Short mmCIF file of C-alpha atoms and ligand atoms in Angstrom, two decimals:
data_model
loop_
_atom_site.label_atom_id
_atom_site.label_comp_id
_atom_site.label_asym_id
_atom_site.label_seq_id
_atom_site.Cartn_x
_atom_site.Cartn_y
_atom_site.Cartn_z
CA MET A 48 -0.18 32.72 6.11
CA ILE A 49 -2.95 29.78 5.92
CA ASN A 50 -0.82 28.96 2.73
CA ALA A 51 2.22 28.69 4.49
CA GLY A 52 4.51 25.86 5.11
CA LEU A 53 5.63 24.45 8.32
CA THR A 54 9.33 26.67 7.93
CA GLU A 55 8.00 29.52 7.02
CA LEU A 56 5.80 29.70 9.91
CA ALA A 57 8.12 28.76 12.23
CA ALA A 58 10.30 31.63 10.54
CA LEU A 59 7.60 33.98 11.50
CA LEU A 60 7.47 32.74 14.94
CA ALA A 61 10.92 33.11 15.51
CA GLN A 62 11.26 36.63 13.79
CA LYS A 63 8.09 37.41 16.03
CA LYS A 64 6.02 38.31 13.56
CA ILE A 65 3.52 36.57 14.92
CA SER A 66 2.92 34.55 18.62
CA SER A 67 1.90 31.05 18.85
CA ALA A 68 -1.30 32.44 20.60
CA GLU A 69 -2.15 34.65 17.21
CA LEU A 70 -1.44 31.86 14.61
CA THR A 71 -3.45 29.38 17.24
CA ARG A 72 -6.22 31.55 17.43
CA THR A 73 -6.21 32.33 13.13
CA TYR A 74 -6.99 28.44 12.85
CA LEU A 75 -9.77 28.48 15.94
CA ASP A 76 -11.44 30.93 14.06
CA ARG A 77 -11.25 29.16 10.62
CA ILE A 78 -12.09 26.24 12.66
CA ALA A 79 -15.38 28.34 14.05
CA ALA A 80 -16.22 29.29 10.95
CA LEU A 81 -15.63 26.74 8.65
CA ASN A 82 -16.14 23.50 10.69
CA PRO A 83 -19.75 23.22 11.07
CA ALA A 84 -20.33 23.01 7.20
CA LEU A 85 -17.20 20.21 6.94
CA ASN A 86 -17.27 18.18 10.37
CA ALA A 87 -13.66 17.52 10.10
CA PHE A 88 -13.27 17.85 14.28
CA ILE A 89 -15.12 16.19 16.86
CA THR A 90 -13.29 17.78 19.46
CA VAL A 91 -12.41 21.45 19.53
CA ASP A 92 -11.11 23.27 23.03
CA ALA A 93 -10.25 26.71 22.34
CA GLU A 94 -9.02 27.24 26.21
CA LEU A 95 -6.42 24.08 26.40
CA SER A 96 -5.29 24.84 22.74
CA LEU A 97 -4.72 28.40 23.97
CA ALA A 98 -2.59 27.28 26.93
CA GLU A 99 -0.64 25.08 24.66
CA ALA A 100 0.28 28.65 22.40
CA GLU A 101 0.94 30.40 25.70
CA ALA A 102 3.38 27.94 26.78
CA ALA A 103 4.75 28.09 23.69
CA ASP A 104 5.58 31.96 23.37
CA ALA A 105 7.00 31.54 26.59
CA ARG A 106 9.80 29.01 25.10
CA ILE A 107 10.23 31.20 22.05
CA ALA A 108 10.95 33.98 24.58
CA THR A 109 13.54 31.95 26.31
CA GLY A 110 15.28 31.10 23.33
CA ASP A 111 14.46 27.03 23.93
CA ALA A 112 12.48 26.82 20.78
CA GLY A 113 12.56 23.95 18.56
CA ALA A 114 11.78 23.76 14.55
CA LEU A 115 8.51 23.53 15.34
CA THR A 116 7.57 24.82 18.18
CA GLY A 117 4.70 27.12 18.57
CA ILE A 118 2.90 25.71 15.27
CA PRO A 119 -0.43 24.25 15.51
CA ILE A 120 -0.89 20.85 15.17
CA ALA A 121 -4.79 18.78 14.54
CA HIS A 122 -4.88 15.14 16.10
CA LYS A 123 -6.52 12.42 14.48
CA ASP A 124 -9.40 11.36 17.20
CA ILE A 125 -7.48 7.64 17.58
CA PHE A 126 -4.75 9.06 19.59
CA CYS A 127 -5.21 9.44 23.00
CA ALA A 128 -3.92 13.06 24.40
CA ASP A 129 -3.98 13.67 28.44
CA GLY A 130 -7.50 15.60 28.96
CA TRP A 131 -9.02 15.50 25.69
CA ARG A 132 -12.21 14.02 24.91
CA THR A 133 -10.95 10.78 22.56
CA THR A 134 -13.74 9.15 20.80
CA CYS A 135 -12.25 7.16 18.03
CA GLY A 136 -15.46 8.48 15.85
CA SER A 137 -17.13 5.85 17.65
CA LYS A 138 -20.39 5.98 20.34
CA MET A 139 -18.41 3.68 22.35
CA LEU A 140 -15.98 6.40 23.41
CA GLU A 141 -18.37 8.74 23.19
CA ASN A 142 -17.41 10.54 26.62
CA PHE A 143 -13.74 9.38 27.30
CA ILE A 144 -11.47 11.78 28.38
CA ALA A 145 -7.97 10.20 27.79
CA PRO A 146 -5.40 10.26 30.86
CA TYR A 147 -2.75 10.28 29.26
CA ASP A 148 -0.84 11.27 25.90
CA ALA A 149 -0.01 8.96 23.25
CA HIS A 150 3.42 8.78 22.29
CA VAL A 151 2.90 10.63 19.29
CA VAL A 152 0.83 13.53 20.74
CA ARG A 153 3.68 13.21 23.43
CA GLN A 154 6.66 13.86 21.16
CA PHE A 155 4.09 17.10 19.34
CA LYS A 156 4.07 18.45 22.63
CA ASN A 157 7.88 18.00 23.77
CA ALA A 158 8.63 19.82 20.40
CA GLY A 159 6.29 22.40 21.35
CA MET A 160 3.58 22.15 19.03
CA VAL A 161 -0.11 23.23 19.89
CA SER A 162 -2.74 20.70 19.30
CA LEU A 163 -6.00 22.21 17.80
CA GLY A 164 -8.26 19.32 18.63
CA LYS A 165 -9.30 16.01 17.87
CA THR A 166 -10.23 15.25 14.10
CA ASN A 167 -13.13 13.08 12.86
CA MET A 168 -12.74 9.92 11.60
CA ASP A 169 -14.63 6.36 10.80
CA GLU A 170 -15.45 4.66 13.76
CA PHE A 171 -12.53 2.76 15.09
CA ALA A 172 -10.53 3.68 11.62
CA MET A 173 -13.04 1.05 9.75
CA GLY A 174 -13.95 2.68 6.74
CA SER A 175 -13.20 4.63 3.53
CA SER A 176 -15.28 7.47 3.36
CA ASN A 177 -15.69 8.44 7.25
CA GLU A 178 -19.04 7.72 6.53
CA THR A 179 -19.34 5.67 9.51
CA SER A 180 -18.36 8.12 11.91
CA TYR A 181 -20.75 8.26 14.92
CA PHE A 182 -20.51 11.89 14.60
CA GLY A 183 -21.38 12.20 10.67
CA ALA A 184 -19.34 12.20 7.81
CA VAL A 185 -16.86 14.89 6.79
CA LYS A 186 -17.42 17.07 3.90
CA ASN A 187 -15.12 17.54 0.81
CA PRO A 188 -14.00 20.95 0.93
CA TRP A 189 -13.34 20.27 -2.56
CA ASP A 190 -17.09 19.16 -3.38
CA ARG A 191 -19.29 19.25 -0.03
CA ALA A 192 -21.55 16.46 -1.93
CA ALA A 193 -18.32 13.87 -1.73
CA VAL A 194 -16.71 12.08 0.95
CA PRO A 195 -13.40 13.31 2.18
CA GLY A 196 -11.89 9.44 2.26
CA GLY A 197 -11.28 7.76 5.24
CA SER A 198 -10.78 6.68 7.78
CA SER A 199 -8.58 9.79 8.54
CA GLY A 200 -11.03 12.41 6.62
CA GLY A 201 -10.78 14.57 9.19
CA SER A 202 -7.73 15.21 9.39
CA ALA A 203 -7.33 15.08 5.43
CA ALA A 204 -9.93 18.02 5.51
CA ALA A 205 -8.63 19.84 8.07
CA VAL A 206 -5.49 20.40 6.13
CA ALA A 207 -7.10 20.34 2.66
CA ALA A 208 -9.55 23.38 3.88
CA ARG A 209 -6.39 25.14 6.30
CA LEU A 210 -7.92 24.68 9.23
CA ALA A 211 -4.51 23.48 10.89
CA PRO A 212 -1.24 23.58 8.80
CA ALA A 213 -0.58 19.77 9.50
CA ALA A 214 -2.45 16.78 11.21
CA THR A 215 -1.94 13.19 12.23
CA GLY A 216 -3.44 10.24 10.86
CA THR A 217 -3.45 6.42 10.98
CA ASP A 218 -3.23 3.95 8.36
CA THR A 219 -4.02 0.41 8.64
CA GLY A 220 -4.88 -0.16 5.18
CA GLY A 221 -4.73 3.40 3.41
CA SER A 222 -6.12 5.37 5.69
CA ILE A 223 -3.68 8.29 5.01
CA ARG A 224 -2.79 8.25 1.54
CA GLN A 225 -6.48 7.67 0.35
CA PRO A 226 -8.15 10.58 2.03
CA ALA A 227 -4.77 12.46 1.06
CA ALA A 228 -5.72 11.57 -2.57
CA LEU A 229 -9.09 12.87 -2.19
CA THR A 230 -8.60 15.66 -0.64
CA GLY A 231 -5.39 16.98 -2.48
CA ILE A 232 -3.08 16.48 0.30
CA THR A 233 0.16 15.09 0.79
CA GLY A 234 0.21 11.90 3.58
CA LEU A 235 2.78 9.42 4.61
CA LYS A 236 2.48 6.08 5.97
CA PRO A 237 5.87 5.19 7.29
CA THR A 238 7.58 1.66 7.29
CA TYR A 239 5.71 -0.61 9.89
CA GLY A 240 7.21 -0.15 13.65
CA VAL A 241 8.78 3.26 12.64
CA VAL A 242 6.02 5.32 14.73
CA SER A 243 5.18 4.03 18.28
CA ARG A 244 1.70 2.84 18.62
CA TYR A 245 1.24 3.88 22.15
CA GLY A 246 -1.86 5.36 23.02
CA MET A 247 -3.06 4.90 19.99
CA ILE A 248 -5.99 2.84 20.11
CA ALA A 249 -5.76 -0.44 18.32
CA PHE A 250 -7.67 -1.61 15.23
CA ALA A 251 -5.41 -4.06 13.42
CA SER A 252 -2.45 -4.41 15.41
CA SER A 253 0.25 -5.74 12.69
CA LEU A 254 -1.00 -3.24 9.95
CA ASP A 255 -1.90 0.25 12.05
CA GLN A 256 0.92 2.86 11.15
CA ALA A 257 0.90 6.09 12.08
CA GLY A 258 2.18 9.14 9.86
CA PRO A 259 1.92 13.17 8.88
CA MET A 260 -0.81 14.45 6.89
CA ALA A 261 0.29 17.83 5.78
CA LYS A 262 0.62 20.35 2.44
CA SER A 263 4.10 18.95 1.60
CA ALA A 264 6.48 16.48 0.95
CA GLN A 265 8.35 18.84 3.40
CA ASP A 266 6.11 19.63 5.76
CA CYS A 267 5.44 15.47 6.25
CA ALA A 268 9.75 15.41 6.68
CA LEU A 269 9.68 18.01 9.31
CA LEU A 270 6.66 16.01 11.06
CA MET A 271 8.34 12.94 10.96
CA ASN A 272 11.43 14.58 12.60
CA VAL A 273 9.45 14.37 15.32
CA MET A 274 7.02 11.28 15.24
CA ALA A 275 9.40 8.95 14.60
CA GLY A 276 11.45 7.30 16.85
CA PHE A 277 11.87 4.05 19.61
CA ASP A 278 9.78 4.03 22.70
CA GLU A 279 10.02 0.92 24.75
CA ARG A 280 6.03 1.24 25.15
CA ASP A 281 5.27 -0.34 21.91
CA SER A 282 6.46 -3.97 21.18
CA THR A 283 7.09 -3.40 18.17
CA SER A 284 8.77 -0.20 17.81
CA LEU A 285 12.11 -0.34 15.84
CA GLU A 286 15.45 0.47 17.53
CA ARG A 287 17.21 2.68 14.95
CA PRO A 288 19.17 5.32 14.47
CA VAL A 289 17.43 8.77 14.97
CA GLU A 290 17.00 10.02 11.16
CA ASP A 291 16.64 13.41 9.62
CA TYR A 292 13.87 13.25 7.66
CA THR A 293 14.84 15.81 5.47
CA ARG A 294 17.93 14.86 4.36
CA ASP A 295 17.24 14.00 0.88
CA LEU A 296 14.53 16.54 -0.23
CA GLN A 297 17.37 18.26 -2.52
CA GLN A 298 18.66 14.93 -3.92
CA PRO A 299 18.17 15.50 -7.48
CA LEU A 300 16.24 12.70 -9.24
CA ALA A 301 18.39 11.96 -12.21
CA GLY A 302 18.74 7.83 -12.74
CA LEU A 303 15.73 7.67 -10.16
CA LYS A 304 13.93 4.35 -11.43
CA ILE A 305 10.46 4.04 -11.16
CA GLY A 306 8.54 0.91 -11.16
CA LEU A 307 5.26 0.86 -12.58
CA PRO A 308 2.47 -2.17 -11.54
CA ARG A 309 1.45 -3.61 -14.64
CA GLU A 310 -1.66 -4.33 -12.00
CA TYR A 311 -2.18 -0.65 -10.78
CA PHE A 312 -2.97 0.49 -14.27
CA ALA A 313 -5.36 -2.00 -15.26
CA GLU A 314 -9.07 -2.20 -15.51
CA GLY A 315 -11.13 -0.18 -12.81
CA LEU A 316 -8.77 2.54 -12.72
CA SER A 317 -10.63 5.65 -14.10
CA ASP A 318 -9.65 7.68 -16.70
CA ASP A 319 -9.65 10.72 -14.79
CA VAL A 320 -7.09 9.23 -12.30
CA ALA A 321 -5.23 7.41 -15.23
CA ARG A 322 -5.12 10.97 -16.71
CA ALA A 323 -3.42 12.62 -13.72
CA VAL A 324 -1.12 10.00 -12.97
CA GLU A 325 0.69 9.56 -16.75
CA ALA A 326 1.14 13.09 -16.69
CA ALA A 327 2.79 13.18 -13.14
CA LEU A 328 5.45 10.29 -14.44
CA HIS A 329 5.70 12.69 -17.26
CA GLU A 330 7.13 15.01 -15.34
CA TYR A 331 9.40 12.46 -13.37
CA ARG A 332 10.50 11.76 -16.82
CA LYS A 333 11.47 15.50 -17.26
CA LEU A 334 12.91 16.02 -14.25
CA GLY A 335 15.69 12.90 -14.88
CA ALA A 336 13.61 9.38 -14.08
CA GLN A 337 13.37 6.56 -16.41
CA THR A 338 10.42 4.03 -16.04
CA VAL A 339 10.00 0.23 -15.95
CA GLU A 340 7.24 -1.83 -16.03
CA ILE A 341 6.94 -3.76 -12.81
CA ALA A 342 4.66 -6.48 -12.06
CA LEU A 343 3.01 -7.30 -8.63
CA PRO A 344 0.82 -10.59 -9.00
CA ASN A 345 -0.35 -10.99 -6.15
CA THR A 346 -2.49 -7.65 -5.88
CA GLN A 347 -5.42 -9.00 -6.39
CA LEU A 348 -5.28 -10.78 -2.84
CA SER A 349 -4.44 -7.95 -0.89
CA ILE A 350 -8.19 -7.07 -0.60
CA PRO A 351 -9.31 -10.61 0.65
CA VAL A 352 -6.56 -11.27 2.89
CA TYR A 353 -7.01 -7.70 4.36
CA TYR A 354 -10.58 -8.78 5.03
CA VAL A 355 -9.19 -12.08 6.96
CA LEU A 356 -6.51 -10.43 8.83
CA ALA A 357 -7.81 -6.88 10.00
CA PRO A 358 -11.22 -8.01 10.66
CA ALA A 359 -9.20 -11.03 12.90
CA GLU A 360 -7.00 -8.36 14.71
CA ALA A 361 -10.18 -6.57 15.40
CA SER A 362 -11.85 -8.45 17.12
CA ALA A 363 -9.13 -9.38 19.40
CA ASN A 364 -9.02 -5.68 20.10
CA LEU A 365 -12.19 -4.38 20.48
CA ALA A 366 -12.99 -6.85 23.01
CA ARG A 367 -11.77 -4.61 26.15
CA PHE A 368 -14.96 -2.06 24.74
CA ASP A 369 -17.54 -4.12 27.20
CA GLY A 370 -18.95 -1.59 29.53
CA VAL A 371 -16.55 -2.67 32.75
CA ARG A 372 -13.96 -0.68 32.48
CA TYR A 373 -14.60 2.56 30.56
CA GLY A 374 -16.71 3.64 27.56
CA TYR A 375 -20.16 3.25 26.48
CA ARG A 376 -22.34 1.05 28.98
CA ALA A 377 -26.27 0.25 27.75
CA PRO A 378 -28.03 1.87 30.58
CA GLU A 379 -30.08 -1.33 31.08
CA TYR A 380 -29.82 -4.88 31.18
CA ARG A 381 -30.64 -8.23 33.48
CA ASP A 382 -27.34 -9.70 34.53
CA LEU A 383 -23.65 -9.30 33.36
CA ASN A 384 -23.97 -11.39 30.01
CA ASP A 385 -26.52 -9.41 29.01
CA MET A 386 -24.91 -6.42 29.99
CA TYR A 387 -22.17 -7.02 27.31
CA GLU A 388 -24.44 -7.88 24.78
CA GLN A 389 -26.64 -4.98 25.35
CA THR A 390 -23.36 -2.75 25.62
CA ARG A 391 -21.99 -4.03 22.30
CA SER A 392 -24.97 -4.49 20.62
CA HIS A 393 -25.92 -0.59 20.81
CA GLY A 394 -22.15 0.91 21.57
CA PHE A 395 -21.23 -0.47 17.86
CA GLY A 396 -21.99 0.56 14.82
CA ALA A 397 -22.64 -2.05 11.63
CA GLU A 398 -19.27 -1.48 9.98
CA VAL A 399 -17.86 -2.81 13.15
CA LYS A 400 -19.81 -5.03 14.14
CA ARG A 401 -19.50 -6.39 10.79
CA ARG A 402 -15.59 -6.86 11.07
CA ILE A 403 -15.85 -8.46 14.76
CA MET A 404 -18.18 -11.03 13.50
CA VAL A 405 -16.41 -11.84 10.74
CA GLY A 406 -13.12 -11.71 12.50
CA THR A 407 -14.30 -14.10 15.14
CA TYR A 408 -15.26 -16.24 13.10
CA VAL A 409 -12.16 -16.94 10.60
CA LEU A 410 -10.25 -17.28 14.36
CA SER A 411 -12.87 -19.73 15.46
CA HIS A 412 -11.74 -23.79 16.19
CA GLY A 413 -11.70 -25.34 12.60
CA TYR A 414 -11.68 -21.76 10.00
CA TYR A 415 -8.49 -20.93 12.20
CA ASP A 416 -6.31 -22.76 9.26
CA ALA A 417 -8.61 -22.35 6.34
CA TYR A 418 -8.84 -18.78 6.61
CA TYR A 419 -6.45 -17.04 9.06
CA LEU A 420 -3.71 -19.29 8.42
CA GLN A 421 -4.14 -19.27 4.63
CA ALA A 422 -4.06 -15.05 4.64
CA GLN A 423 -0.90 -14.90 6.78
CA LYS A 424 0.85 -17.35 3.96
CA ILE A 425 -0.58 -15.01 1.26
CA ARG A 426 0.44 -12.14 2.89
CA ARG A 427 3.85 -13.24 2.24
CA LEU A 428 3.65 -13.78 -1.27
CA ILE A 429 2.82 -10.18 -1.19
CA ALA A 430 5.34 -8.76 0.76
CA GLN A 431 7.69 -11.20 -1.86
CA ASP A 432 6.16 -9.39 -4.87
CA PHE A 433 7.73 -6.00 -3.37
CA THR A 434 11.30 -7.37 -2.45
CA GLU A 435 11.06 -8.69 -6.10
CA ALA A 436 9.93 -5.36 -7.66
CA PHE A 437 12.51 -3.26 -5.40
CA THR A 438 15.27 -5.28 -7.32
CA CYS A 439 14.83 -3.50 -10.67
CA CYS A 440 13.07 -0.25 -9.19
CA ASP A 441 13.83 2.42 -6.66
CA VAL A 442 10.23 4.04 -6.12
CA ILE A 443 6.95 2.39 -7.40
CA MET A 444 4.47 4.71 -8.79
CA GLY A 445 0.80 4.52 -9.41
CA PRO A 446 -2.57 5.87 -8.49
CA THR A 447 -3.46 6.19 -4.79
CA THR A 448 -7.20 5.46 -5.56
CA PRO A 449 -8.97 3.84 -8.61
CA GLY A 450 -11.20 7.14 -8.65
CA THR A 451 -11.61 10.39 -7.13
CA ALA A 452 -14.04 11.95 -4.35
CA PHE A 453 -16.94 9.60 -4.50
CA GLY A 454 -20.72 10.66 -3.46
CA PHE A 455 -22.48 10.49 -0.09
CA GLY A 456 -24.30 6.92 -0.01
CA GLU A 457 -22.99 5.83 -3.21
CA LYS A 458 -20.54 2.92 -1.89
CA ALA A 459 -21.94 2.54 1.94
CA ALA A 460 -24.46 -0.10 0.51
CA ASP A 461 -22.13 -2.47 -0.56
CA PRO A 462 -19.16 -3.28 1.60
CA ILE A 463 -17.25 -4.73 -1.03
CA ALA A 464 -17.27 -1.43 -3.05
CA MET A 465 -16.31 0.37 -0.75
CA TYR A 466 -13.13 -2.26 0.61
CA LEU A 467 -12.16 -2.17 -3.04
CA SER A 468 -11.35 1.84 -3.06
CA ASP A 469 -8.28 0.85 -1.10
CA ILE A 470 -7.02 -2.07 -3.84
CA TYR A 471 -3.54 0.25 -4.20
CA THR A 472 -2.52 0.90 -0.93
CA ILE A 473 -3.57 -1.82 1.36
CA ALA A 474 -0.72 -4.30 -0.11
CA VAL A 475 1.53 -2.20 1.03
CA ASN A 476 0.04 -2.25 4.75
CA LEU A 477 0.17 -5.86 4.60
CA ALA A 478 4.15 -6.01 3.68
CA GLY A 479 4.91 -3.59 5.88
CA LEU A 480 6.04 -0.83 3.63
CA PRO A 481 6.13 2.80 3.31
CA GLY A 482 4.26 4.93 1.14
CA MET A 483 3.19 7.91 0.17
CA SER A 484 0.03 9.88 -1.58
CA VAL A 485 1.00 13.33 -3.50
CA PRO A 486 -1.62 15.49 -5.71
CA CYS A 487 -1.16 15.31 -8.96
CA GLY A 488 -4.25 16.74 -10.86
CA MET A 489 -8.04 17.15 -10.89
CA ASP A 490 -10.95 15.03 -12.33
CA ALA A 491 -13.16 16.91 -14.65
CA LYS A 492 -15.47 18.33 -11.84
CA GLY A 493 -12.47 19.50 -10.03
CA ARG A 494 -11.86 16.90 -7.52
CA PRO A 495 -7.86 16.12 -6.80
CA VAL A 496 -5.80 12.88 -7.42
CA GLY A 497 -3.29 11.31 -5.64
CA LEU A 498 0.17 9.91 -7.06
CA GLN A 499 1.28 7.46 -4.54
CA LEU A 500 4.80 6.11 -4.00
CA ILE A 501 5.71 3.30 -2.39
CA GLY A 502 9.56 2.51 -0.95
CA ASN A 503 11.67 0.15 0.33
CA TYR A 504 11.72 -0.62 4.22
CA PHE A 505 13.16 2.52 5.76
CA SER A 506 12.90 4.64 2.45
CA GLU A 507 11.19 7.50 4.43
CA ALA A 508 13.39 10.19 3.72
CA ARG A 509 13.81 8.61 0.15
CA LEU A 510 10.40 9.14 -0.94
CA LEU A 511 9.90 12.52 0.71
CA GLY A 512 12.53 13.87 -1.34
CA ILE A 513 11.23 12.68 -4.32
CA ALA A 514 7.93 13.61 -4.01
CA HIS A 515 9.71 17.09 -2.64
CA ARG A 516 11.42 17.24 -6.25
CA TYR A 517 7.85 16.92 -7.69
CA GLN A 518 6.05 19.54 -5.59
CA GLN A 519 9.57 21.81 -6.76
CA ALA A 520 8.35 21.54 -10.10
CA THR A 521 4.29 21.56 -10.05
CA ASP A 522 1.68 22.80 -7.96
CA TRP A 523 -0.62 20.76 -7.24
CA HIS A 524 -0.24 20.23 -3.38
CA ALA A 525 -0.44 24.43 -3.01
CA ARG A 526 -4.00 24.70 -4.45
CA MET A 527 -7.04 25.02 -2.46
CA PRO A 528 -10.97 25.41 -2.56
CA SER A 529 -11.39 28.80 -3.83
CA ASP A 530 -14.52 29.28 -2.01
CA LEU A 531 -12.72 28.68 1.02
CA VAL A 532 -9.76 31.08 0.81
CA ALA A 533 -9.64 33.52 3.25
CA LYS A 534 -7.65 36.55 4.72
N1 LIG B 794 -10.35 1.32 4.49
C1 LIG B 794 -10.07 0.52 5.06
C2 LIG B 794 -10.46 -0.21 6.41
O1 LIG B 794 -11.72 -0.04 6.68
C3 LIG B 794 -8.30 0.84 5.56
C4 LIG B 794 -8.66 1.73 6.93
C5 LIG B 794 -7.90 2.01 7.85
O2 LIG B 794 -6.14 2.19 7.23
N2 LIG B 794 -7.64 2.53 8.92
O3 LIG B 794 -9.97 -1.40 7.00
#
């Protein structure tokens, strides 16, 4: 059962072979047994979850069920969920109970899905390893001495360990795709603006985008059908016709043109990842696709550009955490200014403070033109590289990450080394394009490798189809850590 896809779970529920309450209980039991070792969840509230499950069962009984009614889902703790503690992985919001639902949470609730709890993440989504979480790092279910990736590492580990059938994530520079790659699951970052950011705690607003994390592309498509769509409460939400993201799942791949960016197969890529990605490309050729070499010449600039723009936006977004309205407030202070200072000094962790300082600096008088404006111009060039590339290919493929899951502490002391683990994912956010990660192999130590698929704007359905055909021909996505197999 824990390996069943969403369609199979929905069938079991519809045929009344299992109730939502039973299904929810199964996952809550797994969480109780395995989460102490993995730390994938920050907050679990069995009572709240079971109440939602009972409501779902009532809907099923009256014939009012949708495609996913009664199926549990875990939410990254960046999404506000009414009545749930919502921490964003921070001490600043350690005790914050959200008074409303994020759009994404509400969409899943309306669909009758059951919230299993809130998943661990890097503090304010800043990180690539989950080591910046105030609640401690998440362990990779495949190798507990290794990181699960970040910042959506809790969601990724929860799905990989089958503590949840699916989860939500957010991706500002790779935070859905990179942890998906490192834990052997499937994740999609949609085109910027396709999923509403309302109620999703803001990190870098021009880059942040929510997306699904699940066992397969097919499951991600079903989740997209629920989470995507216009929402007037997010000014960057796009008003577009409603789409069925499952529509291209069965589309054949004959004649598909896959672009391989030479910069993604160059220095810095580990042999294990290169081998697994090559094998995946071989599989795609067998399925009828052709590969062409393309160039994304500004790739090298994406990390420096991102680390100007993302901190700049973060410094503005995080100004609201000042101890006045909600969140942490320092227990002792002399006056108002000291209250701000003590609160922010003690309420934020080191990585968040580093970003706020960098962001404030690049936005300051005299430096704005030299850094922020310059970065915006290069951002445009990076986006143009992709536009150019899509004139000669339908989809771009390459590794999601340069290496597989690394050890705790291996990169934590060196921010640049950590930042480089997003070298292949960040440009996609800068351009606002959709991107996916699909499991495509294992390294010599049995840790998963991710294949990245990048599509043109609004090509999510096609991307999901391209991933699905591969998953029908291979079984990497169906594997799970053998010591976690149960029942
Ligand atoms: N790892 C990147 C960062 O630290 C991206 C994080 C994200 O996508 N939220 O900013």
